Coordinates of C-alpha atoms in Angstrom, one line a residue:
M1 CA -87.3 -55.7 -10.4
P2 CA -87.8 -53.7 -13.4
D3 CA -84.8 -51.7 -14.6
E4 CA -84.3 -48.1 -13.3
H5 CA -85.7 -45.4 -15.9
S6 CA -86.6 -42.1 -15.7
E7 CA -90.1 -40.5 -16.2
P8 CA -90.3 -36.7 -15.8
G9 CA -93.4 -35.9 -13.9
G10 CA -94.4 -39.6 -13.0
T11 CA -94.3 -41.5 -9.8
A12 CA -94.2 -44.8 -11.2
A13 CA -90.8 -44.9 -12.2
R14 CA -88.8 -47.2 -10.6
V15 CA -85.6 -46.6 -9.0
S16 CA -83.2 -49.1 -7.5
L17 CA -82.9 -48.7 -3.7
A18 CA -79.1 -48.8 -4.0
T19 CA -79.5 -45.6 -5.8
I20 CA -81.8 -44.2 -3.5
A21 CA -79.4 -45.0 -0.8
V22 CA -76.4 -43.1 -2.4
E23 CA -78.2 -39.9 -3.3
W24 CA -80.2 -39.6 -0.1
G25 CA -77.1 -40.6 1.8
R26 CA -75.0 -38.0 -0.3
I27 CA -77.9 -35.2 0.6
G28 CA -77.3 -36.3 4.0
C29 CA -73.7 -35.7 4.1
T30 CA -74.1 -32.6 2.3
G31 CA -77.0 -30.8 3.4
F32 CA -75.3 -28.3 5.5
G33 CA -77.9 -24.9 6.0
G34 CA -80.8 -26.7 7.2
P35 CA -84.7 -27.3 5.4
P36 CA -83.8 -24.6 2.3
T37 CA -80.6 -26.5 1.7
H38 CA -82.5 -30.1 1.8
I39 CA -85.3 -28.8 -0.2
A40 CA -83.1 -27.4 -3.2
L41 CA -81.0 -30.2 -3.1
L42 CA -84.1 -32.6 -3.1
R43 CA -85.4 -30.7 -6.0
K44 CA -82.5 -30.7 -7.9
L45 CA -82.2 -34.5 -7.6
C46 CA -85.7 -35.6 -8.3
V47 CA -86.7 -32.9 -10.6
E48 CA -84.0 -31.1 -12.4
R49 CA -81.2 -33.8 -12.4
R50 CA -83.0 -37.1 -12.5
G51 CA -86.0 -36.1 -13.8
W52 CA -87.9 -38.7 -11.4
M53 CA -90.7 -36.2 -10.6
G54 CA -92.3 -33.0 -12.1
A55 CA -92.0 -29.9 -10.5
A56 CA -95.9 -29.3 -10.1
E57 CA -95.4 -33.1 -8.2
F58 CA -92.8 -31.7 -6.0
E59 CA -94.3 -28.8 -4.9
D60 CA -97.2 -30.7 -4.2
G61 CA -95.0 -32.7 -2.1
I62 CA -93.5 -29.8 0.0
A63 CA -96.9 -28.2 0.7
A64 CA -98.1 -31.7 1.9
T65 CA -95.2 -32.4 4.3
N66 CA -95.5 -29.0 5.6
L67 CA -98.9 -29.7 6.8
L68 CA -97.7 -32.1 9.0
P69 CA -96.0 -31.4 12.6
G70 CA -92.4 -32.2 12.7
P71 CA -89.3 -31.7 10.4
A72 CA -90.9 -30.8 7.2
S73 CA -87.7 -31.4 5.2
T74 CA -87.0 -34.8 6.7
Q75 CA -90.5 -36.1 5.5
L76 CA -90.5 -34.4 2.3
A77 CA -87.2 -36.6 1.8
I78 CA -89.0 -39.8 3.2
F79 CA -92.0 -38.9 0.9
T80 CA -89.6 -38.2 -2.3
A81 CA -88.2 -41.6 -1.9
W82 CA -91.8 -43.2 -1.1
R83 CA -93.1 -42.1 -4.1
L84 CA -90.2 -43.7 -6.0
R85 CA -90.2 -47.2 -4.4
G86 CA -92.9 -47.0 -1.9
L87 CA -92.2 -48.3 1.9
A88 CA -88.5 -50.2 0.8
G89 CA -87.6 -46.6 -0.6
A90 CA -89.2 -44.3 2.0
L91 CA -87.4 -46.5 4.9
V92 CA -83.9 -46.4 3.0
G93 CA -84.2 -43.2 1.8
G94 CA -85.1 -41.7 5.3
L95 CA -82.6 -43.6 6.8
C96 CA -79.8 -42.7 4.6
F97 CA -80.7 -38.9 4.9
I98 CA -80.8 -38.8 8.6
V99 CA -77.9 -41.2 9.6
P100 CA -75.0 -39.3 8.3
G101 CA -75.7 -36.2 10.2
L102 CA -76.7 -37.9 13.4
A103 CA -73.6 -40.1 13.5
L104 CA -71.6 -36.4 13.2
I105 CA -73.7 -35.0 15.7
L106 CA -73.3 -37.8 18.5
V107 CA -69.4 -37.5 17.7
L108 CA -69.7 -33.8 18.2
A109 CA -71.7 -34.2 21.5
A110 CA -68.9 -36.6 22.9
L111 CA -66.6 -34.2 22.3
F112 CA -68.4 -31.0 23.5
L113 CA -70.0 -32.5 26.5
A114 CA -66.9 -34.2 27.7
G115 CA -66.3 -33.7 31.5
H116 CA -62.9 -31.8 30.6
P117 CA -62.8 -30.4 27.4
P118 CA -59.6 -28.9 25.8
L119 CA -59.9 -24.9 26.3
W120 CA -60.4 -24.2 22.4
V121 CA -63.5 -26.7 22.4
R122 CA -65.0 -24.9 25.6
G123 CA -64.5 -21.4 23.6
A124 CA -65.6 -22.5 20.5
A125 CA -68.9 -24.0 22.3
A126 CA -69.5 -20.6 24.1
G127 CA -68.9 -18.2 21.3
A128 CA -71.3 -20.7 18.9
G129 CA -74.0 -21.0 21.6
A130 CA -73.6 -17.0 21.8
A131 CA -75.1 -16.9 18.0
V132 CA -77.9 -19.2 18.5
A133 CA -80.6 -16.5 19.5
A134 CA -79.8 -14.6 16.6
V135 CA -80.3 -17.7 14.2
A136 CA -83.4 -18.0 15.7
V137 CA -84.7 -14.9 14.7
Q138 CA -83.5 -15.0 11.3
A139 CA -85.3 -18.2 11.1
A140 CA -88.6 -16.6 12.0
A141 CA -88.2 -13.7 9.8
G142 CA -87.5 -16.0 6.7
L143 CA -91.1 -17.4 7.4
V144 CA -93.0 -14.3 7.9
P145 CA -93.6 -13.4 4.0
G146 CA -95.3 -16.4 3.3
S147 CA -97.4 -16.7 6.4
R148 CA -98.8 -13.5 5.8
Q149 CA -99.9 -14.1 2.2
R150 CA -101.5 -17.1 3.3
A151 CA -103.5 -15.4 6.0
G152 CA -104.8 -12.8 3.3
Q153 CA -105.2 -8.9 3.1
G154 CA -108.6 -8.5 4.9
R155 CA -107.8 -6.1 8.3
G156 CA -109.2 -8.9 10.2
A157 CA -107.2 -11.5 9.1
R158 CA -104.1 -9.3 9.4
G159 CA -104.9 -8.3 12.9
R160 CA -105.4 -12.1 13.9
W161 CA -102.1 -12.8 12.3
F162 CA -100.2 -10.3 14.3
G163 CA -102.1 -11.5 17.6
Y164 CA -101.3 -15.4 17.1
F165 CA -97.6 -14.3 16.5
V166 CA -97.7 -12.3 19.6
V167 CA -99.2 -15.3 21.4
G168 CA -96.7 -17.6 20.0
G169 CA -93.6 -15.5 21.0
A170 CA -95.0 -15.1 24.6
A171 CA -95.7 -18.6 25.1
A172 CA -92.2 -19.8 23.6
A173 CA -90.6 -17.3 26.0
L174 CA -93.0 -18.2 29.0
T175 CA -94.7 -21.8 28.8
G176 CA -91.7 -24.1 27.9
P177 CA -93.0 -27.6 27.4
W178 CA -96.3 -26.1 27.1
L179 CA -95.8 -24.5 24.0
V180 CA -97.5 -27.2 21.7
L181 CA -100.6 -26.5 23.6
V182 CA -101.0 -23.1 22.8
L183 CA -99.8 -23.5 18.9
V184 CA -103.1 -26.2 18.7
A185 CA -105.4 -23.7 20.5
V186 CA -104.6 -21.0 18.4
G187 CA -104.7 -23.1 15.3
L188 CA -108.4 -24.5 16.6
L189 CA -109.6 -20.8 17.0
E190 CA -108.9 -20.0 13.2
V191 CA -110.8 -23.1 12.2
A192 CA -113.6 -21.8 14.5
I193 CA -113.2 -18.6 12.6
R194 CA -113.4 -19.6 9.2
T195 CA -115.8 -22.3 9.5
P196 CA -118.5 -21.2 11.6
R197 CA -121.4 -22.9 10.5
P198 CA -123.5 -25.4 12.2
G199 CA -122.7 -28.9 10.7
R200 CA -118.7 -27.8 10.6
T201 CA -118.2 -28.5 14.4
G202 CA -117.5 -32.1 14.1
R203 CA -114.1 -31.2 12.4
T204 CA -113.3 -29.0 14.7
G205 CA -113.8 -31.5 17.4
R206 CA -111.8 -33.9 15.7
G207 CA -109.1 -31.4 15.4
A208 CA -108.9 -30.9 18.9
G209 CA -107.8 -34.3 19.8
R210 CA -104.5 -33.6 18.0
A211 CA -103.7 -31.9 21.7
W212 CA -104.3 -34.6 24.0
P213 CA -100.8 -35.9 24.3
V214 CA -99.7 -32.3 25.8
P215 CA -101.3 -32.8 29.4
L216 CA -99.6 -36.3 29.7
A217 CA -96.7 -34.3 30.2
A218 CA -97.6 -34.6 33.9
A219 CA -97.5 -38.0 34.0
V220 CA -93.9 -38.7 33.0
P221 CA -91.9 -39.3 35.8
A222 CA -90.4 -35.9 37.5
S223 CA -87.2 -38.1 38.1
G224 CA -86.1 -38.7 34.3
G225 CA -84.8 -41.9 33.0
L226 CA -85.4 -42.9 29.8
L227 CA -89.5 -42.8 29.7
A228 CA -88.9 -39.0 30.2
L229 CA -86.2 -38.9 27.5
G230 CA -88.5 -41.0 25.3
W231 CA -91.4 -38.3 25.9
V232 CA -89.4 -35.7 25.3
A233 CA -88.3 -36.8 22.1
L234 CA -91.8 -38.1 21.1
K235 CA -93.1 -34.1 21.7
V236 CA -90.1 -32.9 19.3
G237 CA -91.2 -35.6 16.2
A238 CA -94.7 -35.5 16.9
L239 CA -96.3 -32.4 18.3
S240 CA -93.7 -29.7 17.0
Y241 CA -95.6 -27.6 14.4
G242 CA -93.2 -25.8 12.2
G243 CA -90.1 -28.2 13.3
G244 CA -86.6 -26.4 13.3
F245 CA -86.3 -23.9 16.0
V246 CA -90.2 -24.4 17.5
I247 CA -88.5 -27.3 19.3
I248 CA -86.1 -25.4 21.2
P249 CA -88.5 -24.3 23.9
L250 CA -90.3 -27.7 24.2
M251 CA -86.8 -29.2 24.7
Q252 CA -85.0 -26.5 27.1
S253 CA -87.6 -26.6 29.8
D254 CA -87.5 -30.0 29.8
A255 CA -83.6 -30.7 29.4
V256 CA -82.3 -27.8 31.6
D257 CA -85.0 -26.9 34.2
R258 CA -87.0 -30.0 34.7
Y259 CA -84.6 -33.1 34.4
H260 CA -81.2 -31.3 34.7
W261 CA -79.7 -33.6 31.9
M262 CA -78.0 -30.0 30.7
T263 CA -77.0 -26.6 31.6
D264 CA -78.1 -23.8 29.6
G265 CA -74.6 -23.5 28.1
Q266 CA -74.9 -26.8 27.1
F267 CA -78.2 -26.9 25.6
L268 CA -76.9 -23.7 23.5
N269 CA -74.3 -26.1 22.2
A270 CA -76.7 -28.4 21.3
V271 CA -78.4 -25.9 19.5
A272 CA -75.8 -24.7 17.4
L273 CA -74.1 -28.3 16.9
G274 CA -78.0 -29.0 15.1
Q275 CA -77.5 -25.9 13.1
I276 CA -73.9 -26.6 11.7
T277 CA -74.2 -30.2 11.1
P278 CA -75.6 -31.8 8.0
G279 CA -79.0 -32.9 7.9
P280 CA -82.3 -31.8 9.9
V281 CA -82.3 -29.5 12.4
V282 CA -83.9 -31.7 14.8
Q283 CA -80.7 -33.7 15.5
T284 CA -80.2 -31.3 18.4
V285 CA -82.5 -34.0 20.2
A286 CA -79.8 -36.2 19.9
V287 CA -77.2 -34.3 22.3
V288 CA -80.2 -33.6 24.5
G289 CA -80.2 -38.0 24.9
Y290 CA -76.4 -38.1 24.8
A291 CA -76.4 -35.5 27.8
A292 CA -79.1 -37.6 29.5
A293 CA -77.8 -41.6 29.1
G294 CA -75.0 -41.4 26.6
V295 CA -74.9 -42.9 22.9
A296 CA -77.6 -45.1 23.6
G297 CA -79.8 -42.2 25.1
G298 CA -78.9 -40.1 21.7
L299 CA -79.9 -42.8 19.8
L300 CA -83.2 -43.6 21.7
A301 CA -83.9 -39.7 21.3
A302 CA -83.3 -39.6 17.7
A303 CA -85.1 -43.0 16.9
V304 CA -88.4 -41.4 18.6
A305 CA -87.9 -37.9 17.4
F306 CA -88.0 -39.5 13.9
A307 CA -90.0 -42.1 13.8
P308 CA -93.4 -40.1 13.7
S309 CA -92.0 -38.5 10.4
F310 CA -91.8 -42.0 8.9
L311 CA -95.1 -43.2 10.0
F312 CA -96.8 -39.9 8.7
V313 CA -95.6 -40.3 5.3
I314 CA -96.0 -44.1 5.1
L315 CA -99.4 -44.5 6.7
G316 CA -100.7 -41.1 5.2
G317 CA -98.9 -40.3 1.8
S318 CA -102.0 -41.5 0.0
H319 CA -104.3 -39.3 1.8
F320 CA -101.8 -36.0 0.9
D321 CA -103.8 -34.5 -1.5
R322 CA -107.4 -34.7 0.1
L323 CA -105.3 -33.3 3.3
R324 CA -104.3 -30.2 1.7
A325 CA -107.7 -29.9 0.0
N326 CA -109.3 -29.9 3.8
P327 CA -110.7 -26.3 4.5
A328 CA -110.6 -27.0 8.1
V329 CA -107.0 -28.3 7.7
Q330 CA -106.0 -25.1 5.7
A331 CA -107.5 -22.9 8.3
F332 CA -105.7 -24.6 11.0
L333 CA -102.3 -23.7 9.2
T334 CA -103.2 -20.3 8.7
G335 CA -103.7 -19.8 12.8
A336 CA -101.2 -22.3 13.9
G337 CA -98.4 -21.0 11.2
P338 CA -98.1 -17.1 12.8
A339 CA -98.0 -18.6 16.2
V340 CA -95.4 -21.2 15.2
I341 CA -93.5 -17.9 13.7
G342 CA -93.7 -16.0 17.1
A343 CA -92.8 -19.1 18.9
I344 CA -89.2 -19.4 16.8
A345 CA -88.7 -15.7 17.4
G346 CA -89.9 -15.8 21.0
S347 CA -87.1 -18.6 21.7
A348 CA -84.7 -15.9 21.0
I349 CA -85.5 -14.7 24.3
P350 CA -84.6 -17.5 26.5
L351 CA -81.6 -18.4 24.3
A352 CA -79.9 -14.7 24.8
L353 CA -80.5 -15.0 28.8
A354 CA -78.5 -18.5 28.8
L355 CA -75.3 -16.5 28.0
R356 CA -73.2 -15.7 31.0
H357 CA -70.3 -13.4 29.8
P358 CA -70.3 -10.1 28.4
W359 CA -67.7 -10.9 25.3
Q360 CA -70.9 -13.4 24.4
F361 CA -73.1 -10.8 23.8
A362 CA -70.8 -8.8 21.7
V363 CA -70.9 -12.2 19.5
L364 CA -74.6 -12.0 19.7
A365 CA -74.9 -8.9 18.2
V366 CA -71.9 -9.6 15.5
A367 CA -73.8 -12.8 14.5
A368 CA -77.1 -10.8 14.2
A369 CA -75.6 -8.4 11.9
W370 CA -74.2 -11.0 10.0
L371 CA -77.4 -12.6 9.4
L372 CA -80.1 -9.9 9.5
A373 CA -78.3 -7.2 8.2
A374 CA -75.9 -8.6 5.7
R375 CA -78.1 -11.7 5.0
R376 CA -75.5 -14.0 4.9
G377 CA -75.5 -17.9 5.8
V378 CA -76.3 -19.4 9.2
V379 CA -73.3 -21.9 8.9
T380 CA -70.8 -19.6 8.3
A381 CA -72.3 -17.2 11.2
L382 CA -72.0 -20.4 13.6
L383 CA -68.6 -21.5 12.5
G384 CA -67.6 -17.5 12.6
A385 CA -68.8 -17.2 16.2
G386 CA -67.0 -20.3 17.4
A387 CA -63.9 -18.8 16.0
L388 CA -64.3 -16.0 18.0
G389 CA -65.1 -17.8 21.0
V390 CA -61.7 -19.9 20.5
A391 CA -60.0 -16.3 20.2
A392 CA -61.6 -15.4 23.5
A393 CA -60.8 -18.5 25.2
L394 CA -57.0 -18.2 24.3
A395 CA -57.1 -14.3 25.4
G396 CA -58.2 -15.4 28.6
L397 CA -61.6 -14.5 28.7
P398 CA -64.1 -16.7 30.7
V399 CA -65.9 -19.4 28.7
A400 CA -67.1 -21.7 31.7

């Protein structure tokens, strides 16, 4: 093996697997705050501190991974490691990025989902869960400027952007697991509008094939079990355009309403844990898996949810440049993007409706002011909401 060395802007730099394990593991342990934090830490490591990649190459990686369904920051971590050491680098870097947060969230799931958790734990869970709807709205608001710029300045483009946003929000609030079908349909509609000429329909037809797994939800046994858990995790990892909060309505309908693995309150706890632990927000699916089948269920759900990210990068990484240049792909994202943002915002509705106690709505209002008016961080909002929940529990307010 050649000695490790830095080549600014070059993808041929040979970096030892041990170095990748240490550096990507460090980000997995300290990456509190979700995708923006992960991207900043990866950029600081790969571009600024080590010079393994050029700035333009790193930005291209961000753009390429945002073309894919699933957790974009996880795919960026896998992609940057893949550029440095190929298949082995992708596997080592991706696993070291994911595993620290996964281990922590499973420990917290065991605590928060225990049959008789201590009073302070129940209070912290009820408080943090109350703030989740505000976190969803903040996440959507942060994505709006870039999406509107992509759509263009024409009156028709702006009107369609708003329409797609409304459709995505309504779908998140009303359709549950069928949200993915709505997002794909909106993206394909924009492809049809932007590429109307005869002879381009073949591309649109191929894009339509991406929606085929969605109707198969009806074929999954209604009684639940590991097959159902695997399907829920697959939807999260392979069919959720936008990642992050867009997975919430996908999981909530299945985990709470269809299979009854969790209560509404427990699901809110799962979302909060996915936000306050380091690593990708998609770790939430591990809490759902734990509720369904214990530690084995949590590990299975995580493995199934993250496997598509590895496959997308390992099998498609060399084609990312062509994918980004494809007009049909760009049109699809232009349409699906605002629908995803609307879905993230719309997920706040069922999350807020899941609250049970008046004091939780007061916590939600405080969290909304902290995040949207004061523009402060998600982790501090959730920790503060959890502290308010502990105070409410100790004061004798209901937390069940």
